[in-house]
Amino acid sequence: MTETEYAHPEVLVSADWVEAHLNDSKVRIVESDEDILLYDLGHVPGAVRIDWQGDLQDQLRRDYIDAEKFEALCARSGIANDTTVVFYGDKMNWWACYAFWAFKLFGHKDCRILNGSRKLWMDQKRPTSTEIPSYPPTHYKARGGDENQIRIFRDAVEAHAKAGLPLLDVRSPKEFTGETLHMEDYPQEGALRGGHIPGAKNVPWGRAVNEDGTFKSPEELRAIFEQECGLKSSDSIVAYCRIGERSSLTWFVLTYLLGYPNVKNYDGSWTEWGNLVRAPIARGA
Amino acid sequence: MPKLNDIIAEIADCDRQERIDLLLDYARNLPSLPERLEAHKDASHRVEECQSPVFLFVELKGDRVELFADAPIEAPTVRGFVSLLLEGLEGATVEDVLSVPNDLVARCGLTETLGMLRVRGLGGVLRRIKSEVTRAAIDRAH
């Protein structure tokens, strides 16, 4: 990759591109938000809603839906195996990246992110609609995905930390030091201990995005992750946050914008680690 | 509080999409904050449990509670819920407010519609209204 280009520029689409493909039957636009009502308030015309809680998570145990439910979700959303799926949402695309990551767990091939998120689309007063579209159901077949490459569980995280391999804690500095158990202004979401996984570096997720919702340039991203954090593309890296949403944005940045092939998201994150009996914890900066 | 009870009954009776639409209607119809309160949108009037900037003002007029609030339209869920409370508690007495069920969010069926992780901030709005009303009543008694 050259200095000025993202490693996989094709996964990032501009608002202009999306606007030009609103009626492209090979493209499905997906909105994923923290505030579930935003979609109903007005969305990109033709976009479907996929909710991280209601659609992508299993409603009984803490996990994602199974392949069968994923196939049903895609089928009813008009997503076929060869559909280009473009994700966007609020919070600078946290949940869009989370949904993108979940789609990769099931091996969906062509996933993209709208650079700028919902914010840029609305700020630029691009077309919106309140109509809930319906598409002819598809016959989706989950290919079986990249779970082993992109997801990591607690025991492997502990081994990773013990081996001194790079760990990124992308929560806010106060969550990292253990001063608070949750984001500023967010409700406490049930971790019994504060702090971080020993050896983790604190790189708040938001450093990778600009105020207008777009991602920072390749040079700026490299300055943060390579010059400042000392990461290399050959590193095996684990990112985590509170429930795995902010770290899926960092996972996306490292994997697709910087082209690191070996990055995993620890979706158990602090709501698991901070409750684990005898899990090692470090406090302070 | 009969008005609030009617609203709870109506929203609980809705299907998922109707409930979302109803909450959006409330969000759109939240009365704007009186000008005299605009200048007081500070930390002491902010509802801490909400991640979006939600401001709440409680006043007593005679034996009636008057509630004013502001929340951004970019956070339609909490704005809608605040608006629902303001409408349901219009003309309420201190006792009416304090007797609102604490599990109001669940009674409205919102836990089911919004998901467990989304409703905590909403419960915080109701707790805040109750604590502010209690404080105003104590202040007046002194």
XYZ file of C-alpha atoms in Angstrom:
427
model
C 0.000 0.000 0.000
C 1.203 3.456 -0.740
C 1.477 6.102 1.917
C -1.696 7.861 0.930
C -4.080 4.980 0.338
C -6.055 2.689 2.573
C -5.057 -0.959 2.308
C -8.507 -2.049 1.126
C -10.104 1.126 -0.204
C -12.963 -0.827 -1.802
C -14.604 -1.529 1.588
C -15.138 2.155 2.233
C -17.799 3.850 0.122
C -18.593 7.538 -0.069
C -22.003 9.141 0.383
C -21.900 9.976 -3.349
C -21.369 6.315 -4.177
C -24.285 5.278 -1.978
C -26.529 7.925 -3.481
C -25.645 6.668 -6.972
C -26.485 3.058 -5.987
C -29.793 3.587 -4.172
C -31.665 1.606 -6.793
C -28.965 -0.930 -7.532
C -30.451 -4.359 -6.892
C -26.964 -5.769 -6.272
C -26.515 -3.372 -3.343
C -28.316 -3.459 -0.014
C -27.910 -0.557 2.388
C -28.135 -1.505 6.070
C -28.613 0.892 8.984
C -27.411 -0.228 12.434
C -27.823 2.210 15.296
C -27.476 2.618 18.987
C -30.772 4.534 19.092
C -33.154 2.182 17.385
C -35.698 4.926 16.588
C -33.335 6.830 14.307
C -34.112 4.525 11.408
C -37.813 5.324 11.722
C -37.087 9.020 11.961
C -35.623 8.862 8.464
C -33.069 6.620 6.762
C -31.212 6.339 3.488
C -33.976 5.504 0.977
C -34.255 1.757 0.532
C -32.084 0.952 3.563
C -33.103 -1.913 5.832
C -32.585 -1.909 9.586
C -30.478 -4.608 11.189
C -30.338 -4.229 14.943
C -27.331 -5.502 16.869
C -29.487 -6.454 19.855
C -32.722 -7.606 18.304
C -31.390 -9.168 15.102
C -27.738 -10.136 15.482
C -27.623 -11.348 19.074
C -29.057 -14.550 20.402
C -31.931 -13.661 22.713
C -31.149 -16.343 25.290
C -27.410 -16.747 25.758
C -24.713 -14.152 25.250
C -23.646 -14.918 21.707
C -24.507 -14.151 18.123
C -27.346 -15.810 16.292
C -26.608 -19.136 14.618
C -26.072 -19.674 10.905
C -29.685 -20.658 10.341
C -31.009 -17.441 11.894
C -28.429 -15.428 9.986
C -29.625 -16.988 6.744
C -33.217 -16.085 7.637
C -32.188 -12.520 8.502
C -30.424 -12.077 5.159
C -33.262 -13.729 3.266
C -35.880 -11.367 4.697
C -33.606 -8.341 4.220
C -33.203 -9.101 0.524
C -29.524 -9.936 0.911
C -28.181 -12.705 -1.314
C -24.740 -14.298 -1.095
C -23.425 -12.008 -3.815
C -25.079 -8.794 -2.580
C -22.875 -5.817 -1.782
C -23.918 -4.861 1.751
C -23.179 -1.296 2.827
C -23.445 -0.593 6.547
C -23.925 2.787 8.162
C -25.248 4.079 11.464
C -25.066 6.522 14.353
C -22.158 6.970 16.773
C -19.648 7.352 13.940
C -20.456 3.863 12.634
C -19.809 1.841 15.823
C -22.778 -0.374 15.252
C -22.246 -0.409 11.515
C -18.767 -1.832 12.126
C -20.225 -4.233 14.664
C -22.757 -5.475 12.097
C -20.001 -5.633 9.448
C -17.928 -7.779 11.812
C -20.919 -10.021 12.575
C -21.536 -10.495 8.840
C -17.898 -11.544 8.476
C -18.398 -14.130 11.268
C -20.777 -15.815 8.852
C -18.512 -15.282 5.869
C -20.482 -12.691 3.898
C -18.137 -11.685 1.132
C -18.850 -8.130 0.054
C -19.324 -5.882 3.105
C -18.642 -2.148 3.021
C -18.928 0.858 5.303
C -20.379 4.248 4.403
C -17.550 6.633 5.197
C -18.974 9.439 7.315
C -21.742 7.417 8.985
C -25.330 8.528 9.415
C -24.059 11.854 10.680
C -22.447 12.909 7.401
C -25.454 11.765 5.363
C -27.794 13.873 7.513
C -25.406 16.824 7.829
C -25.159 17.003 4.045
C -28.969 16.872 3.823
C -28.947 13.920 1.465
C -32.243 12.175 0.643
C -34.012 10.257 3.404
C -37.165 8.225 3.645
C -39.414 6.908 6.408
C -40.767 4.155 4.206
C -39.844 0.662 5.348
C -38.835 -1.180 2.192
C -39.538 -4.806 1.486
C -37.512 -6.941 -0.866
C -38.161 -10.318 -2.421
C -36.736 -12.947 -0.062
C -33.458 -14.520 -1.115
C -32.089 -18.016 -0.619
C -29.111 -17.170 1.496
C -26.579 -19.827 2.388
C -24.134 -18.929 5.169
C -20.714 -19.906 3.862
C -19.269 -20.413 7.279
C -17.039 -17.646 8.215
C -13.927 -16.206 9.532
C -14.766 -16.609 13.207
C -11.366 -18.099 14.074
C -9.596 -15.208 12.378
C -11.587 -12.313 13.770
C -13.053 -13.354 17.125
C -11.338 -14.357 20.339
C -12.583 -15.803 23.641
C -11.454 -15.232 27.211
C -8.960 -18.117 27.592
C -7.180 -17.196 24.388
C -7.164 -13.544 25.471
C -5.475 -14.524 28.730
C -2.839 -16.525 26.834
C -2.370 -13.588 24.433
C -1.866 -11.175 27.340
C 0.529 -13.545 29.134
C 2.586 -13.859 25.961
C 2.930 -10.086 25.908
C 1.274 -9.727 22.510
C -0.379 -6.425 21.544
C -3.688 -5.676 23.223
C -5.658 -2.540 22.476
C -8.153 -1.210 24.983
C -10.233 1.263 22.983
C -12.390 2.538 25.848
C -12.168 6.029 27.290
C -9.133 6.820 29.474
C -11.219 6.737 32.673
C -12.557 3.284 31.898
C -9.007 2.141 31.139
C -7.549 3.362 34.419
C -10.423 1.888 36.375
C -11.747 5.210 37.590
C -15.114 4.434 36.021
C -16.750 1.237 34.859
C -18.487 2.722 31.872
C -18.291 5.512 29.351
C -18.833 9.041 30.512
C -22.616 9.599 30.547
C -23.426 5.947 29.972
C -25.186 3.771 32.514
C -23.103 1.308 34.502
C -23.421 -1.938 32.662
C -22.527 -4.541 35.152
C -18.765 -5.037 35.531
C -17.717 -5.714 39.128
C -14.117 -4.556 38.756
C -12.579 -1.600 36.977
C -9.268 -1.409 35.130
C -7.816 -3.086 32.063
C -6.240 -6.324 30.898
C -2.552 -6.220 31.927
C -0.348 -5.101 29.066
C -3.139 -3.366 27.127
C -2.506 0.006 25.518
C -5.262 2.577 25.706
C -6.199 3.944 22.279
C -9.730 5.359 22.498
C -11.713 4.295 19.413
C -12.655 7.873 18.519
C -9.088 8.775 17.638
C -9.568 6.939 14.328
C -12.434 9.169 13.145
C -12.823 12.804 12.193
C -15.509 15.060 13.606
C -17.566 14.815 10.428
C -17.830 11.044 10.878
C -15.284 10.007 8.244
C -12.218 7.927 8.996
C -8.864 9.595 9.409
C -6.380 9.421 6.564
C -3.944 6.504 6.196
C -1.074 8.745 7.358
C -2.951 9.863 10.444
C -3.970 6.301 11.285
C -0.421 5.055 10.868
C 0.838 7.842 13.112
C -1.484 6.603 15.878
C -1.159 2.850 15.526
C 2.389 2.488 14.187
C 4.459 5.426 15.379
C 2.676 5.896 18.687
C 1.623 2.330 19.598
C 4.453 0.573 17.802
C 2.209 -1.889 15.994
C 3.318 -3.700 12.838
C 1.120 -5.259 10.194
C 2.561 -8.691 11.034
C 1.452 -8.430 14.697
C -1.237 -10.576 16.204
C -3.521 -7.974 17.801
C -6.560 -8.160 20.076
C -8.914 -5.213 20.544
C -11.600 -4.925 23.201
C -13.868 -2.361 24.846
C -16.997 -2.782 26.984
C -19.207 -5.089 24.913
C -17.229 -5.284 21.673
C -18.925 -2.479 19.740
C -16.262 0.235 19.855
C -13.536 -2.358 19.312
C -15.208 -3.589 16.138
C -14.603 -0.108 14.736
C -10.917 -0.364 15.681
C -10.839 -3.902 14.268
C -12.241 -2.518 11.004
C -9.656 0.266 10.896
C -6.706 -2.058 11.504
C -7.918 -4.846 9.233
C -9.242 -2.921 6.253
C -7.824 0.568 6.360
C -4.315 -0.380 7.475
C -4.403 -3.927 6.101
C -3.312 -5.891 9.175
C -4.231 -9.525 8.525
C -4.272 -10.765 12.111
C -6.593 -8.660 14.261
C -9.257 -10.124 16.529
C -12.136 -8.521 18.360
C -12.720 -9.726 21.923
C -16.479 -9.232 22.065
C -16.724 -10.476 25.657
C -14.737 -7.337 26.457
C -14.846 -5.616 29.837
C -18.343 -6.764 30.742
C -16.881 -10.276 30.730
C -13.300 -9.672 31.889
C -14.298 -7.314 34.708
C -16.540 -10.029 36.118
C -14.258 -13.055 35.690
C -13.090 -14.614 38.945
C -9.281 -14.378 39.265
C -8.770 -12.726 35.894
C -5.673 -10.513 36.088
C -6.418 -6.788 36.095
C -4.215 -3.695 35.979
C -5.281 -0.294 37.328
C -4.103 3.189 36.523
C -2.582 4.670 33.401
C -52.186 9.145 37.466
C -55.046 8.396 35.024
C -53.518 10.113 31.994
C -50.220 8.298 32.354
C -52.044 5.018 32.951
C -53.925 5.488 29.695
C -50.687 6.098 27.844
C -49.078 3.018 29.407
C -52.083 0.908 28.457
C -52.043 2.235 24.899
C -48.344 1.737 24.296
C -48.295 -1.686 25.957
C -51.080 -2.779 23.650
C -49.166 -1.835 20.478
C -47.148 -4.164 18.323
C -43.447 -3.463 17.922
C -43.678 -1.106 14.965
C -46.704 0.777 16.355
C -44.818 1.272 19.606
C -41.830 2.695 17.739
C -44.115 5.016 15.740
C -45.902 6.166 18.883
C -42.641 6.902 20.650
C -41.483 8.838 17.583
C -44.666 10.903 17.656
C -43.923 11.771 21.257
C -40.349 12.644 20.295
C -41.570 14.998 17.582
C -44.078 16.640 19.906
C -41.912 17.406 22.920
C -42.753 21.053 23.718
C -39.743 23.318 23.459
C -38.200 24.577 26.652
C -39.504 27.967 27.880
C -37.003 30.684 27.064
C -36.368 31.490 30.725
C -35.043 27.922 31.255
C -32.847 27.743 28.131
C -30.043 29.496 29.960
C -30.129 26.920 32.754
C -29.244 23.853 30.712
C -26.294 23.061 32.937
C -24.836 20.044 34.683
C -27.197 20.356 37.645
C -30.200 19.908 35.385
C -28.738 17.198 33.221
C -29.909 13.620 33.639
C -26.671 11.751 34.279
C -27.924 8.319 33.371
C -28.618 9.372 29.808
C -25.773 9.346 27.338
C -27.478 12.074 25.312
C -27.845 15.570 26.748
C -31.216 15.407 28.492
C -32.201 18.341 30.715
C -34.992 18.291 33.217
C -36.684 21.067 35.213
C -39.198 20.540 37.986
C -41.333 23.322 39.437
C -44.231 23.355 41.883
C -47.212 25.532 41.192
C -49.712 25.311 44.035
C -50.196 21.596 44.593
C -49.295 20.724 40.993
C -45.992 19.616 39.542
C -44.789 21.294 36.356
C -42.182 19.486 34.295
C -40.044 20.908 31.493
C -37.425 19.019 29.520
C -35.124 19.149 26.565
C -33.478 16.316 24.620
C -32.033 16.262 21.105
C -34.057 14.851 18.223
C -30.915 12.874 17.293
C -31.685 10.774 20.369
C -35.332 10.044 19.564
C -35.801 7.195 22.033
C -35.050 9.180 25.163
C -36.686 12.309 23.757
C -39.848 10.335 23.063
C -39.856 8.806 26.525
C -39.348 12.191 28.192
C -42.163 13.642 26.116
C -44.434 10.731 27.079
C -43.745 11.342 30.774
C -44.370 15.074 30.469
C -47.697 14.500 28.786
C -48.745 11.709 31.136
C -47.829 13.722 34.211
C -49.441 16.965 33.150
C -51.320 18.372 36.113
C -49.957 15.712 38.474
C -49.544 16.280 42.200
C -46.358 15.382 44.052
C -48.039 12.194 45.246
C -49.091 11.281 41.710
C -45.509 11.570 40.505
C -44.085 9.583 43.397
C -46.606 6.801 42.877
C -45.638 6.230 39.220
C -44.500 2.587 39.062
C -40.715 2.272 38.944
C -40.973 -0.427 36.309
C -42.836 1.936 33.981
C -40.428 1.241 31.105
C -41.112 -2.483 31.254
C -44.864 -1.925 31.708
C -44.900 0.004 28.441
C -43.337 -3.008 26.735
C -40.275 -0.934 25.896
C -37.730 -3.422 27.260
C -38.993 -5.878 24.702
C -38.965 -3.331 21.869
C -35.713 -1.542 22.592
C -33.658 -4.336 24.164
C -32.280 -4.650 27.694
C -29.192 -2.527 27.138
C -31.107 0.427 25.778
C -33.658 1.001 28.513
C -31.417 1.772 31.482
C -31.118 5.429 30.639
C -34.901 5.668 30.405
C -35.368 4.340 33.923
C -32.901 7.033 34.975
C -35.198 9.761 33.645
C -38.081 8.586 35.829
C -35.837 8.257 38.903
C -34.563 11.750 38.277
C -38.077 13.197 37.991
C -39.041 11.550 41.269
C -35.958 12.738 43.127
C -36.339 16.302 41.809
C -40.015 16.370 42.762
C -39.152 15.103 46.246
C -36.511 17.780 46.601
C -38.859 20.537 45.425
C -41.516 19.369 47.888
C -39.013 19.350 50.776
C -37.736 22.810 49.817
C -41.273 24.126 49.847
C -42.041 22.538 53.220
C -39.147 24.508 54.688
